């Protein structure tokens, strides 16, 4: 249920005070993966950038970011 997962992830991101970095990283990963799977590559790119800002040593996420950027170029 990607829609439900994304809705919950967005609530985690919006928490005040802010959720811990690990929780925000997971939430952004859910959002980015769901957007990628739906073909919304610009949204996926933004999400993956948030993930990398919270945990820059994520090689698989960096690869998905690169793919999301590439797919946007293919669509143009």
XYZ file of N, CA, C and O in Angstrom:
304
model
N 0.845 -1.176 0.000
C 0.000 0.000 0.000
C 0.893 1.243 0.000
O 1.164 1.826 1.054
N 1.377 1.606 -1.178
C 2.276 2.757 -1.281
C 1.621 4.045 -0.817
O 2.253 4.863 -0.143
N 0.364 4.248 -1.145
C -0.309 5.493 -0.773
C -0.363 5.643 0.745
O -0.078 6.724 1.280
N -0.716 4.585 1.439
C -0.763 4.635 2.895
C 0.609 4.837 3.508
O 0.766 5.590 4.478
N 1.605 4.173 2.936
C 2.974 4.307 3.439
C 3.483 5.731 3.246
O 4.128 6.301 4.137
N 3.179 6.316 2.097
C 3.616 7.693 1.823
C 2.917 8.659 2.764
O 3.543 9.589 3.292
N 1.631 8.459 2.992
C 0.897 9.336 3.900
C 1.508 9.302 5.298
O 1.721 10.342 5.925
N 1.809 8.124 5.792
C 2.429 7.995 7.108
C 3.824 8.619 7.120
O 4.196 9.320 8.064
N 4.594 8.405 6.064
C 5.937 8.977 5.974
C 5.884 10.504 6.006
O 6.698 11.151 6.677
N 4.918 11.082 5.322
C 4.782 12.541 5.325
C 4.423 13.063 6.711
O 4.872 14.142 7.103
N 3.649 12.306 7.449
C 3.315 12.711 8.823
C 4.557 12.663 9.705
O 4.750 13.531 10.558
N 5.416 11.669 9.500
C 6.664 11.583 10.275
C 7.543 12.792 9.982
O 8.104 13.406 10.894
N 7.642 13.154 8.729
C 8.477 14.294 8.335
C 7.946 15.602 8.919
O 8.712 16.488 9.285
N 6.636 15.713 9.043
C 6.019 16.953 9.520
C 5.977 17.066 11.042
O 5.557 18.107 11.563
N 6.393 16.032 11.761
C 6.310 16.059 13.224
C 7.060 17.252 13.804
O 8.136 17.620 13.341
N 6.468 17.829 14.846
C 7.104 18.902 15.609
C 7.000 18.536 17.072
O 5.877 18.351 17.552
N 8.052 18.422 17.820
C 9.428 18.544 17.347
C 9.754 17.432 16.344
O 9.094 16.403 16.301
N 10.778 17.690 15.579
C 11.147 16.802 14.482
C 11.508 15.405 14.981
O 12.080 15.243 16.063
N 11.146 14.421 14.168
C 11.542 13.034 14.445
C 13.061 12.938 14.351
O 13.719 13.798 13.750
N 13.618 11.889 14.937
C 15.071 11.718 14.862
C 15.500 11.479 13.417
O 14.696 11.086 12.570
N 16.750 11.725 13.144
C 17.274 11.654 11.774
C 17.027 10.296 11.130
O 16.679 10.223 9.949
N 17.201 9.214 11.862
C 16.989 7.881 11.297
C 15.547 7.671 10.860
O 15.287 7.069 9.812
N 14.610 8.183 11.641
C 13.199 8.067 11.278
C 12.876 8.918 10.054
O 12.125 8.490 9.180
N 13.450 10.103 9.992
C 13.232 10.958 8.809
C 13.842 10.325 7.573
O 13.262 10.377 6.491
N 15.010 9.692 7.736
C 15.658 9.027 6.601
C 14.772 7.916 6.057
O 14.570 7.804 4.846
N 14.208 7.116 6.938
C 13.318 6.029 6.507
C 12.087 6.605 5.821
O 11.656 6.104 4.770
N 11.511 7.659 6.386
C 10.323 8.274 5.795
C 10.615 8.795 4.391
O 9.842 8.556 3.452
N 11.743 9.472 4.229
C 12.099 9.988 2.901
C 12.376 8.849 1.925
O 12.061 8.952 0.736
N 12.941 7.755 2.416
C 13.202 6.601 1.551
C 11.885 6.022 1.033
O 11.764 5.694 -0.154
N 10.908 5.903 1.907
C 9.584 5.403 1.499
C 8.984 6.308 0.431
O 8.491 5.834 -0.603
N 9.023 7.606 0.666
C 8.464 8.563 -0.291
C 9.180 8.475 -1.629
O 8.549 8.436 -2.694
N 10.499 8.439 -1.591
C 11.286 8.398 -2.828
C 11.048 7.107 -3.605
O 10.846 7.132 -4.829
N 11.058 5.975 -2.928
C 10.836 4.696 -3.614
C 9.436 4.635 -4.227
O 9.268 4.158 -5.355
N 8.435 5.110 -3.505
C 7.066 5.093 -4.029
C 6.953 5.975 -5.271
O 6.325 5.593 -6.260
N 7.576 7.148 -5.225
C 7.547 8.045 -6.380
C 8.270 7.412 -7.565
O 7.792 7.473 -8.708
N 9.405 6.783 -7.304
C 10.174 6.136 -8.368
C 9.338 5.052 -9.043
O 9.260 4.986 -10.264
N 8.709 4.212 -8.230
C 7.897 3.117 -8.766
C 6.702 3.629 -9.566
O 6.252 2.960 -10.499
N 6.211 4.821 -9.229
C 5.080 5.408 -9.936
C 5.514 6.214 -11.161
O 4.680 6.779 -11.862
N 6.821 6.287 -11.399
C 7.325 7.030 -12.547
C 7.401 8.527 -12.336
O 7.588 9.277 -13.284
N 7.288 8.967 -11.092
C 7.406 10.392 -10.768
C 8.863 10.655 -10.371
O 9.200 10.763 -9.196
N 9.709 10.753 -11.383
C 11.149 10.761 -11.155
C 11.662 12.056 -10.536
O 12.629 12.024 -9.777
N 11.038 13.179 -10.816
C 11.464 14.438 -10.177
C 11.192 14.373 -8.674
O 12.025 14.782 -7.860
N 10.034 13.839 -8.297
C 9.699 13.675 -6.890
C 10.640 12.664 -6.229
O 11.095 12.854 -5.100
N 10.944 11.591 -6.958
C 11.885 10.588 -6.447
C 13.257 11.211 -6.231
O 13.897 10.978 -5.198
N 13.701 12.014 -7.189
C 15.000 12.680 -7.059
C 15.048 13.533 -5.795
O 16.010 13.464 -5.022
N 14.008 14.318 -5.567
C 13.969 15.175 -4.374
C 14.025 14.337 -3.101
O 14.751 14.670 -2.156
N 13.290 13.246 -3.090
C 13.301 12.376 -1.914
C 14.651 11.741 -1.677
O 15.136 11.690 -0.539
N 15.265 11.244 -2.736
C 16.586 10.622 -2.593
C 17.624 11.630 -2.132
O 18.532 11.299 -1.367
N 17.500 12.881 -2.571
C 18.424 13.916 -2.094
C 18.268 14.137 -0.590
O 19.253 14.341 0.118
N 17.030 14.091 -0.106
C 16.788 14.218 1.336
C 17.411 13.048 2.088
O 18.018 13.237 3.145
N 17.270 11.842 1.552
C 17.859 10.656 2.187
C 19.372 10.820 2.277
O 19.977 10.585 3.330
N 19.990 11.226 1.176
C 21.447 11.367 1.161
C 21.924 12.490 2.075
O 23.021 12.407 2.622
N 21.106 13.521 2.259
C 21.477 14.595 3.191
C 21.514 14.069 4.626
O 22.315 14.527 5.442
N 20.649 13.103 4.922
C 20.593 12.537 6.272
C 21.591 11.404 6.472
O 21.988 11.110 7.597
N 21.980 10.726 5.393
C 22.915 9.597 5.473
C 23.685 9.518 4.159
O 23.332 8.759 3.270
N 24.742 10.325 4.012
C 25.429 10.445 2.725
C 26.144 9.188 2.234
O 26.516 9.113 1.072
N 26.314 8.178 3.080
C 27.064 6.992 2.660
C 26.166 5.882 2.127
O 26.507 4.710 2.199
N 25.055 6.224 1.557
C 24.078 5.261 1.060
C 24.278 5.029 -0.442
O 23.601 5.632 -1.270
N 25.166 4.139 -0.821
C 25.456 3.879 -2.229
C 24.221 3.455 -3.022
O 24.009 3.949 -4.135
N 23.377 2.545 -2.508
C 22.187 2.168 -3.287
C 21.246 3.351 -3.537
O 20.642 3.448 -4.601
N 21.157 4.258 -2.576
C 20.306 5.432 -2.744
C 20.914 6.358 -3.782
O 20.205 6.927 -4.619
N 22.219 6.507 -3.773
C 22.888 7.339 -4.772
C 22.649 6.784 -6.174
O 22.438 7.549 -7.121
N 22.636 5.480 -6.306
C 22.357 4.857 -7.611
C 20.919 5.131 -8.050
O 20.674 5.424 -9.220
N 19.963 5.041 -7.113
C 18.561 5.323 -7.457
C 18.398 6.790 -7.831
O 17.633 7.121 -8.737
N 19.122 7.681 -7.139
C 19.078 9.097 -7.472
C 19.556 9.305 -8.905
O 18.903 9.992 -9.689
N 20.671 8.704 -9.242
C 21.203 8.835 -10.600
C 20.216 8.300 -11.636
O 20.018 8.914 -12.690
N 19.572 7.192 -11.339
C 18.603 6.621 -12.260
C 17.393 7.529 -12.404
O 16.877 7.718 -13.514
N 16.925 8.115 -11.299
C 15.783 9.028 -11.359
C 16.107 10.237 -12.233
O 15.277 10.673 -13.042
N 17.318 10.769 -12.096
C 17.732 11.907 -12.922
C 17.807 11.485 -14.388
O 17.334 12.196 -15.278
N 18.373 10.320 -14.658
C 18.487 9.808 -16.024
C 17.098 9.632 -16.653
O 16.872 10.016 -17.791
N 16.164 9.049 -15.899
C 14.813 8.808 -16.431
C 14.107 10.122 -16.752
O 13.317 10.183 -17.695
N 14.388 11.167 -15.980
C 13.804 12.473 -16.306
C 14.329 12.963 -17.641
O 13.578 13.515 -18.444
N 15.622 12.747 -17.875
C 16.209 13.136 -19.153
C 15.624 12.351 -20.310
O 15.417 12.896 -21.396
N 15.353 11.090 -20.094
C 14.732 10.261 -21.141
C 13.341 10.774 -21.499
O 12.939 10.691 -22.660
N 12.615 11.276 -20.502
C 11.243 11.719 -20.731
C 11.177 13.052 -21.483
O 10.167 13.369 -22.080
N 12.251 13.810 -21.439
C 12.247 15.133 -22.125
C 12.391 15.023 -23.604
O 12.566 14.176 -24.275
